[in-house]
Short mmCIF file of C-alpha atoms in Angstrom, two decimals:
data_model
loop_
_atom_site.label_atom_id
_atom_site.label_comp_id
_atom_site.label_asym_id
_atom_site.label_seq_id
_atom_site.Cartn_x
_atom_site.Cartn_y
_atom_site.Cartn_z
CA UNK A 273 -23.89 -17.30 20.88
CA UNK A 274 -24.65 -14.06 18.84
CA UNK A 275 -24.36 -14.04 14.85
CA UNK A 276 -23.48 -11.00 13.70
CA UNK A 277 -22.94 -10.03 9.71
CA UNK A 278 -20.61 -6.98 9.71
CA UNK A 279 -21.13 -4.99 6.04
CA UNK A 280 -17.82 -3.22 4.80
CA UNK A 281 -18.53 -0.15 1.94
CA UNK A 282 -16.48 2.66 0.08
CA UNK A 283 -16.91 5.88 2.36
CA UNK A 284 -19.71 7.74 -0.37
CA UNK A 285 -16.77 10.21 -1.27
CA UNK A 286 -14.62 6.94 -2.62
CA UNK A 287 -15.17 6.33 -6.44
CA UNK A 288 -16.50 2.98 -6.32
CA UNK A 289 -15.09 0.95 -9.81
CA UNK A 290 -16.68 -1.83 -9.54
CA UNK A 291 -20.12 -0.56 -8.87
CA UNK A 292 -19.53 1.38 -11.93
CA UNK A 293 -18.20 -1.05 -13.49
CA UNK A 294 -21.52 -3.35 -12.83
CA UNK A 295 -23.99 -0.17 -13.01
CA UNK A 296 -23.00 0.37 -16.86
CA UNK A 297 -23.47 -3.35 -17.49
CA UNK A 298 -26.93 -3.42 -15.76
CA UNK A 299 -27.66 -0.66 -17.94
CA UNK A 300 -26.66 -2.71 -21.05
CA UNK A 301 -29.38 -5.34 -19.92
CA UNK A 302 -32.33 -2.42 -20.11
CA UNK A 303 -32.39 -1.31 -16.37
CA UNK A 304 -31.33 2.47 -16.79
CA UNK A 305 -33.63 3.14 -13.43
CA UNK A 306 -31.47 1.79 -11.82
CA UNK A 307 -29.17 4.60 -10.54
CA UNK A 308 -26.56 3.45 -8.90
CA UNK A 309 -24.81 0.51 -7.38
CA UNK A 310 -22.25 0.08 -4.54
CA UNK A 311 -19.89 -2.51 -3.93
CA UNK A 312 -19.59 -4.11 -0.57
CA UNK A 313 -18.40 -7.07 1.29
CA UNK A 314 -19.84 -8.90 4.60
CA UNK A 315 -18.43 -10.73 7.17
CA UNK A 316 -20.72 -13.13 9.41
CA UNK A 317 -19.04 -13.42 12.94
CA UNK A 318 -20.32 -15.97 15.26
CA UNK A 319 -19.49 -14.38 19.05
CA UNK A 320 -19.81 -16.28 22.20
CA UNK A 321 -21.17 -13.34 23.98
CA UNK A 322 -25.01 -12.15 24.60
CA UNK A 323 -26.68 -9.60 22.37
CA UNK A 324 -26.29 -6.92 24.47
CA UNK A 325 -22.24 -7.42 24.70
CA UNK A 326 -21.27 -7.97 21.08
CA UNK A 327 -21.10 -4.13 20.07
CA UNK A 328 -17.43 -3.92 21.80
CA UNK A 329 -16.24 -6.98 19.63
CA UNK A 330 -17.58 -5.66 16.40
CA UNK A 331 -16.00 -2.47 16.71
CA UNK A 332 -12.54 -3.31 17.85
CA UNK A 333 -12.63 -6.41 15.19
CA UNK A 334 -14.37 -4.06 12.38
CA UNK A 335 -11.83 -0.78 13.59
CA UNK A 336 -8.47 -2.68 13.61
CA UNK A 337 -8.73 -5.69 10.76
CA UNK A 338 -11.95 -4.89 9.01
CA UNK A 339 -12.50 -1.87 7.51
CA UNK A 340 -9.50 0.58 6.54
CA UNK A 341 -10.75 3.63 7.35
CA UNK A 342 -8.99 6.04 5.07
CA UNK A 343 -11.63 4.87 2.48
CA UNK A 344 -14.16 2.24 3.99
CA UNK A 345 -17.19 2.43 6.69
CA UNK A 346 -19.10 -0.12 8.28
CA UNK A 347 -22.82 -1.05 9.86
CA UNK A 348 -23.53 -4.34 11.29
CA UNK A 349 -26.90 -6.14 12.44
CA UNK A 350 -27.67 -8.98 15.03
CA UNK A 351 -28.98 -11.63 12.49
CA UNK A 352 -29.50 -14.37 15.54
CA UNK A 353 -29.08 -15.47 18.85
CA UNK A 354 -29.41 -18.01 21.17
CA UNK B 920 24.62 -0.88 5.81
CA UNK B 921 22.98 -4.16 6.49
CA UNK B 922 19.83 -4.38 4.74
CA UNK B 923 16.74 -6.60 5.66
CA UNK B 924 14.49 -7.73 2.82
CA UNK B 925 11.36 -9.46 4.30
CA UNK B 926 10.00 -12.03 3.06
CA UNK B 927 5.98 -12.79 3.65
CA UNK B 928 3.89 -15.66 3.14
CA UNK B 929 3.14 -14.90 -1.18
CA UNK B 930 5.64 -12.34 -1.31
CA UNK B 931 7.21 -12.97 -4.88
CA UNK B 932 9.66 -9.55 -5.66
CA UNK B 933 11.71 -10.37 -2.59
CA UNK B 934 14.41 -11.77 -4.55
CA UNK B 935 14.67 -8.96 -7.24
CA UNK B 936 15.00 -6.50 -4.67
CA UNK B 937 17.30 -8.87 -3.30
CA UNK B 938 19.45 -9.01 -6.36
CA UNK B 939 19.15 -5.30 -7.10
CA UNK B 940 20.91 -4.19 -3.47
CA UNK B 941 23.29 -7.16 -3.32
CA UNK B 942 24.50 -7.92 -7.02
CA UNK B 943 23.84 -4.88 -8.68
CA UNK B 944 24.29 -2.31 -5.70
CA UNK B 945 26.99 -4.33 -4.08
CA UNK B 946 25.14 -4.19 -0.50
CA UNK B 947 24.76 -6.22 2.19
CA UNK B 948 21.56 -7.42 2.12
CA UNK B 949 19.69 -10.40 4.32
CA UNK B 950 15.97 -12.35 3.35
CA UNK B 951 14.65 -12.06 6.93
CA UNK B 952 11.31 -14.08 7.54
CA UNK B 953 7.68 -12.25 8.61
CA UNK B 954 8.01 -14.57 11.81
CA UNK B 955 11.01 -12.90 13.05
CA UNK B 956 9.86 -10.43 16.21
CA UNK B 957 13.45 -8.73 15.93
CA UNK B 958 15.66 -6.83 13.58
CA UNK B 959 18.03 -5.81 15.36
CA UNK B 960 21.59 -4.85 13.41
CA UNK B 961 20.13 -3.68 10.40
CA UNK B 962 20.24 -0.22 9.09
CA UNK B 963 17.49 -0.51 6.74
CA UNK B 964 14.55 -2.56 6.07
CA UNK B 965 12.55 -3.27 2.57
CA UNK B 966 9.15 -4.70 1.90
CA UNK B 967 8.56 -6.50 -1.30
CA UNK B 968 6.02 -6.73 -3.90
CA UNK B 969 3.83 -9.74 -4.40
CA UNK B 970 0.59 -10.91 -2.93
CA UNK B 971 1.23 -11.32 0.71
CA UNK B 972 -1.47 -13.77 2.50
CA UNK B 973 -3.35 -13.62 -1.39
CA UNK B 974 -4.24 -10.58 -1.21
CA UNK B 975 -7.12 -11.64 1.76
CA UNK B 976 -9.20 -8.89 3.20
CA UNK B 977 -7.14 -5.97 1.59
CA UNK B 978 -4.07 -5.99 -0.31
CA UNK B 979 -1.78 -5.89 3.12
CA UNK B 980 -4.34 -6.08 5.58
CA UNK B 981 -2.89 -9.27 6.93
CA UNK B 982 0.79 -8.70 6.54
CA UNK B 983 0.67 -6.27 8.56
CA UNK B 984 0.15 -7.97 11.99
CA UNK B 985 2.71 -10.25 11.24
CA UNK B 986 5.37 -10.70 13.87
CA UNK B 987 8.06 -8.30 11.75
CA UNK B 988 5.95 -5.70 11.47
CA UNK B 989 6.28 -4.24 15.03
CA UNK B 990 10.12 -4.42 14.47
CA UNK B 991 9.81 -2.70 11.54
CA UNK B 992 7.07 -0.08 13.02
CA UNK B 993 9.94 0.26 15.51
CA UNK B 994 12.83 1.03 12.61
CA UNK B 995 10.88 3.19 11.29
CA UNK B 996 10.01 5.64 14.28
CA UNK B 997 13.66 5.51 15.01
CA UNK B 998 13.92 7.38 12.02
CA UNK B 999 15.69 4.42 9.64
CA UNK B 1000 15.07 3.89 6.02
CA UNK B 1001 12.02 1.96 5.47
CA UNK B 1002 11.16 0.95 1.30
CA UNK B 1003 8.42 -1.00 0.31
CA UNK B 1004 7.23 -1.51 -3.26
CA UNK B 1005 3.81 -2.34 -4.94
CA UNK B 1006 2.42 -4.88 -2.20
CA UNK B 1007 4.58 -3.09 0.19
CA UNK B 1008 3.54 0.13 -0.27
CA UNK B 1009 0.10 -1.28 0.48
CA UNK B 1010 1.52 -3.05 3.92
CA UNK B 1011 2.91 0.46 4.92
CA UNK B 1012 -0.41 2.44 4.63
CA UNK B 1013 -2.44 -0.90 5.98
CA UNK B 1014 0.09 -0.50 8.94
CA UNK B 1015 -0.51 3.35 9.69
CA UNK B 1016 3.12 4.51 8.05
CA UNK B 1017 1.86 6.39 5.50
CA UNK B 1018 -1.03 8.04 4.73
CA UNK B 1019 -4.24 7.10 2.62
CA UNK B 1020 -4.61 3.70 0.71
CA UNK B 1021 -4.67 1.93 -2.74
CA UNK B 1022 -7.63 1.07 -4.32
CA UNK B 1023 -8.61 -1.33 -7.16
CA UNK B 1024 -7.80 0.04 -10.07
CA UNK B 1025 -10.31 2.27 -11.94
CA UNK B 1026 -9.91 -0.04 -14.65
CA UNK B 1027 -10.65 -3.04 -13.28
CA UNK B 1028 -7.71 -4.39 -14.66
CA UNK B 1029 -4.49 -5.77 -13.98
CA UNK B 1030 -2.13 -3.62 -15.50
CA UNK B 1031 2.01 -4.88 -15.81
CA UNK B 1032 3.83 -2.29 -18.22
CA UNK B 1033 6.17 0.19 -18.24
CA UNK B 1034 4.81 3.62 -17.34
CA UNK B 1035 6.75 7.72 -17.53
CA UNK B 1036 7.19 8.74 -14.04
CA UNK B 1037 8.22 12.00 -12.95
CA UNK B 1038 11.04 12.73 -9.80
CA UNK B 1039 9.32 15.39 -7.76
CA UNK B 1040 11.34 15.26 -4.94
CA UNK B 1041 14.59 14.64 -5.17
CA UNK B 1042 15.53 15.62 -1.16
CA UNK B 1043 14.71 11.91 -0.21
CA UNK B 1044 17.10 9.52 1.35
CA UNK B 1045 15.77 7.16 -2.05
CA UNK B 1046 15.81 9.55 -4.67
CA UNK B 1047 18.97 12.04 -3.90
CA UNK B 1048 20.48 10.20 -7.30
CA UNK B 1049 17.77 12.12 -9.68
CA UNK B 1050 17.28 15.40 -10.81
CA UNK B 1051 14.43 17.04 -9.40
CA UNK B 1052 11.22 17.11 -12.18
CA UNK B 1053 13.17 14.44 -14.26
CA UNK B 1054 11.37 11.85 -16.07
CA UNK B 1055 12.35 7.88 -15.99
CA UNK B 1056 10.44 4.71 -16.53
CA UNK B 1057 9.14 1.85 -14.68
CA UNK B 1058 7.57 -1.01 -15.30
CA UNK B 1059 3.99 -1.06 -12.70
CA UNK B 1060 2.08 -4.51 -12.03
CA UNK B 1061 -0.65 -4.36 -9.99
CA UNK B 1062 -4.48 -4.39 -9.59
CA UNK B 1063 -4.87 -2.16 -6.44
CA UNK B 1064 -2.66 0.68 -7.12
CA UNK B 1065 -5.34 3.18 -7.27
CA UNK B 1066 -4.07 6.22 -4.42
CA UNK B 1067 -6.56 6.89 -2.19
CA UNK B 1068 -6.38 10.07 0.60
CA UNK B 1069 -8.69 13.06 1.65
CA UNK B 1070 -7.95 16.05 0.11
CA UNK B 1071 -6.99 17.18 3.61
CA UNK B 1072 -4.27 14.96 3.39
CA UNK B 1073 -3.48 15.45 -0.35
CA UNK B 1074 -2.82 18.74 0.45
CA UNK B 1075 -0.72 17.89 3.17
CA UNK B 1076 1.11 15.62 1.11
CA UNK B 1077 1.67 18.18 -1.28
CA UNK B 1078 2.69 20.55 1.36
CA UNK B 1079 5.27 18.96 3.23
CA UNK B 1080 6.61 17.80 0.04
CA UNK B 1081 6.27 14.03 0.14
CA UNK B 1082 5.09 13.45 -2.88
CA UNK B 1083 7.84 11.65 -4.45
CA UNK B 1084 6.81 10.16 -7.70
CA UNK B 1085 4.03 10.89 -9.76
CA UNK B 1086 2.65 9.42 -12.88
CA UNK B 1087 3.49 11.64 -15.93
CA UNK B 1088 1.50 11.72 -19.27
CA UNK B 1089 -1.06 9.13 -18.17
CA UNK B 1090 -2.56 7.89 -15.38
CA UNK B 1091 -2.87 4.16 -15.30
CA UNK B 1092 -5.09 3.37 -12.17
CA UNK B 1093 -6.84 6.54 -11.09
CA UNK B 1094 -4.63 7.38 -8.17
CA UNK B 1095 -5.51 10.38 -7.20
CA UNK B 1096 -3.30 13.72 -8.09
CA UNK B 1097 -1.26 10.87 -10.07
CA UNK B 1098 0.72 9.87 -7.37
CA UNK B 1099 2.74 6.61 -7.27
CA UNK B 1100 5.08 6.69 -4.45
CA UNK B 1101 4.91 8.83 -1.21
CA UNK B 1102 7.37 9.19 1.92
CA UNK B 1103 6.10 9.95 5.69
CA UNK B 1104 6.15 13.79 7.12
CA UNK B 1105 9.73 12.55 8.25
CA UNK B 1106 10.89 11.38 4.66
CA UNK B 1107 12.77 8.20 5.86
CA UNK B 1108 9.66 5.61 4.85
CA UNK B 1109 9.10 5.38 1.14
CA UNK B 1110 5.66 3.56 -0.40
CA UNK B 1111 5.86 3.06 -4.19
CA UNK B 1112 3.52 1.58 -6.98
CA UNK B 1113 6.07 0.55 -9.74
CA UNK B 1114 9.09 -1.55 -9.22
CA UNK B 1115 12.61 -0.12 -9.36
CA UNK B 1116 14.25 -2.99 -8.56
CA UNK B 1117 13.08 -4.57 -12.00
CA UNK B 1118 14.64 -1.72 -14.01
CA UNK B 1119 18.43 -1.56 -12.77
CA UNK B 1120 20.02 -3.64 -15.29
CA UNK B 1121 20.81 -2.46 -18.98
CA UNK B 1122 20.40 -6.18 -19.87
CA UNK B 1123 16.83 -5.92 -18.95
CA UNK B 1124 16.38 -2.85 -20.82
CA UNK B 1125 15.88 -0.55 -18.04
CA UNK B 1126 18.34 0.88 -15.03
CA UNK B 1127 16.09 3.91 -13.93
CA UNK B 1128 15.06 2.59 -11.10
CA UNK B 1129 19.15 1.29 -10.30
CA UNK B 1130 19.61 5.08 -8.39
CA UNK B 1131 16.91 4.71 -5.99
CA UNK B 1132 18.81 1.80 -4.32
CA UNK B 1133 22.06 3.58 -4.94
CA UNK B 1134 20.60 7.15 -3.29
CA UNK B 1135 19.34 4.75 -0.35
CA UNK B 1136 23.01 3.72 -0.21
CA UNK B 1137 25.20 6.33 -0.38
CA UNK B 1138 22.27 8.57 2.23
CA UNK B 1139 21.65 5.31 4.43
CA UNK B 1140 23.43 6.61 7.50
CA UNK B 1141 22.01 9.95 7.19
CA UNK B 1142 20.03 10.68 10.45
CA UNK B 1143 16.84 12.41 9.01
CA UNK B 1144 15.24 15.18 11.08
CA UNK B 1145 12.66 14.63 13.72
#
């Protein structure tokens, strides 16, 4: 078994409202170093499959369900296996 | 013209679009289910607004792998009329029919009002009934309506003319270019933000959007160009 979390973003071109949104209230706390924030969500897949075989699952899974590419990207990292 | 309405898991405008073609419009319409693989004998297909599978994932991410949606896929290569409204508009870019996506609104907000559109294309199967540049009303209620493309394909869009509705005077979600409904290179699939099926009644205080259906009617059979 492989665990693999799979991290879905706006492309950097797409206008991001809610990390705007969340940016100008972190401001309001004090924090104007902080410069800005993006919005994402992640999706932790647990693959029967070794290490070294997971990267064709993630992409067809990530390409055809998860991310809609007209306005999203995606990385993904091994977080465990045995 | 037989018309299939389908109905998804959370759909919840299927029966005013429903009621607009049949009672109002006179048409011959049918509720067909997401499970059906097949729609075969009908001339025309609509997809409804609502929250299909709760909005999961993406508005329409879901919806559109259900069963129906090769069938209608299918209808819509074969160059019949394909309409889908608010949640369906987002099931028809989600499926590859149109172009780009909607976003969460700029806002943040869930915004249900009545909003000034403007006709800018008037040479549609769905919108033959207006005058070309005129301005009507309809009511919008959504949270991801916010148009999303390139500009490659905004200008594309803009190009080939398939920019059918636009937002006039404001812009309530940030779509980009104020667009709120666009048709494939082909013209025969409509996507729309607002609802013209809940403005065809004067009793409801609204019948702007009553010529969309009745364009869709009277053009139906019209075999559009490949």
């Amino acid at each position: 078994m492989t665990k693999v979390r799979i991290f879905v973003t706006y492309k950097p071109s797409v206008f991001d409202p809610q990390g705007d949104t969340i940016k100008k209230t972190i401001h309001a706390l004090g924090h104007d170093e902080v410069a800005d924030v993006q919005v994402g969500k992640f999706f932790d897949l647990t693959i029967d499959a070794q290490v070294d075989q997971v990267a064709k699952t993630v992409k067809e899974v990530a390409e055809k369900l998860l991310v809609n590419f007209n306005m999203e990207t995606y990385t993904y990292q091994v977080m465990e296996e045995n | 013209m037989k018309i299939a309405v389908i109905v998804f898991p959370g759909s919840n405008c299927d029966i005013d679009i429903y009621e607009a073609l049949s009672s109002v419009c006179g048409a011959d319409v049918d509720y067909v289910s997401h499970k059906q693989a097949s729609l075969a004998g009908y001339d025309a297909v609509m997809l409804p607004g609502g929250f299909s599978y709760g909005d999961y994932l993406r508005a329409g991410a879901i919806a559109r792998f259900a069963p129906v949606m090769k069938a209608v896929v299918k209808m819509a290569h074969a160059g019949q009329p394909v309409f889908g409204t608010c949640n369906g508009f987002q099931i028809l870019t989600e499926a590859g029919l149109l172009p780009g996506g909607l976003k969460r609104n700029d806002s943040q907000q869930f915004i249900c009002k009545t909003v000034p559109l403007e006709v800018v294309n008037n040479q549609t199967l769905f919108t033959s009934q207006y005058q070309e540049h005129e301005r009507i009303a309809l009511p919008i209620a959504h949270a991801d309506g916010s148009y999303y493309a390139d500009q490659a394909t905004l200008d594309e869009l803009e190009a080939n003319h398939q920019v059918v509705f636009r937002y006039a005077e404001e812009n309530p979600n940030g779509s980009l270019r104020n667009i709120a409904g666009i048709t494939n290179r082909q013209g025969n699939v409509l996507g729309m933000m607002p609802h013209p099926e809940r403005a065809v009644e004067a009793i409801l205080g609204n019948t702007d959007g009553r010529r969309l259906f009745e364009s869709l009617l009277a053009n139906g059979s019209v075999k559009v160009e490949e």
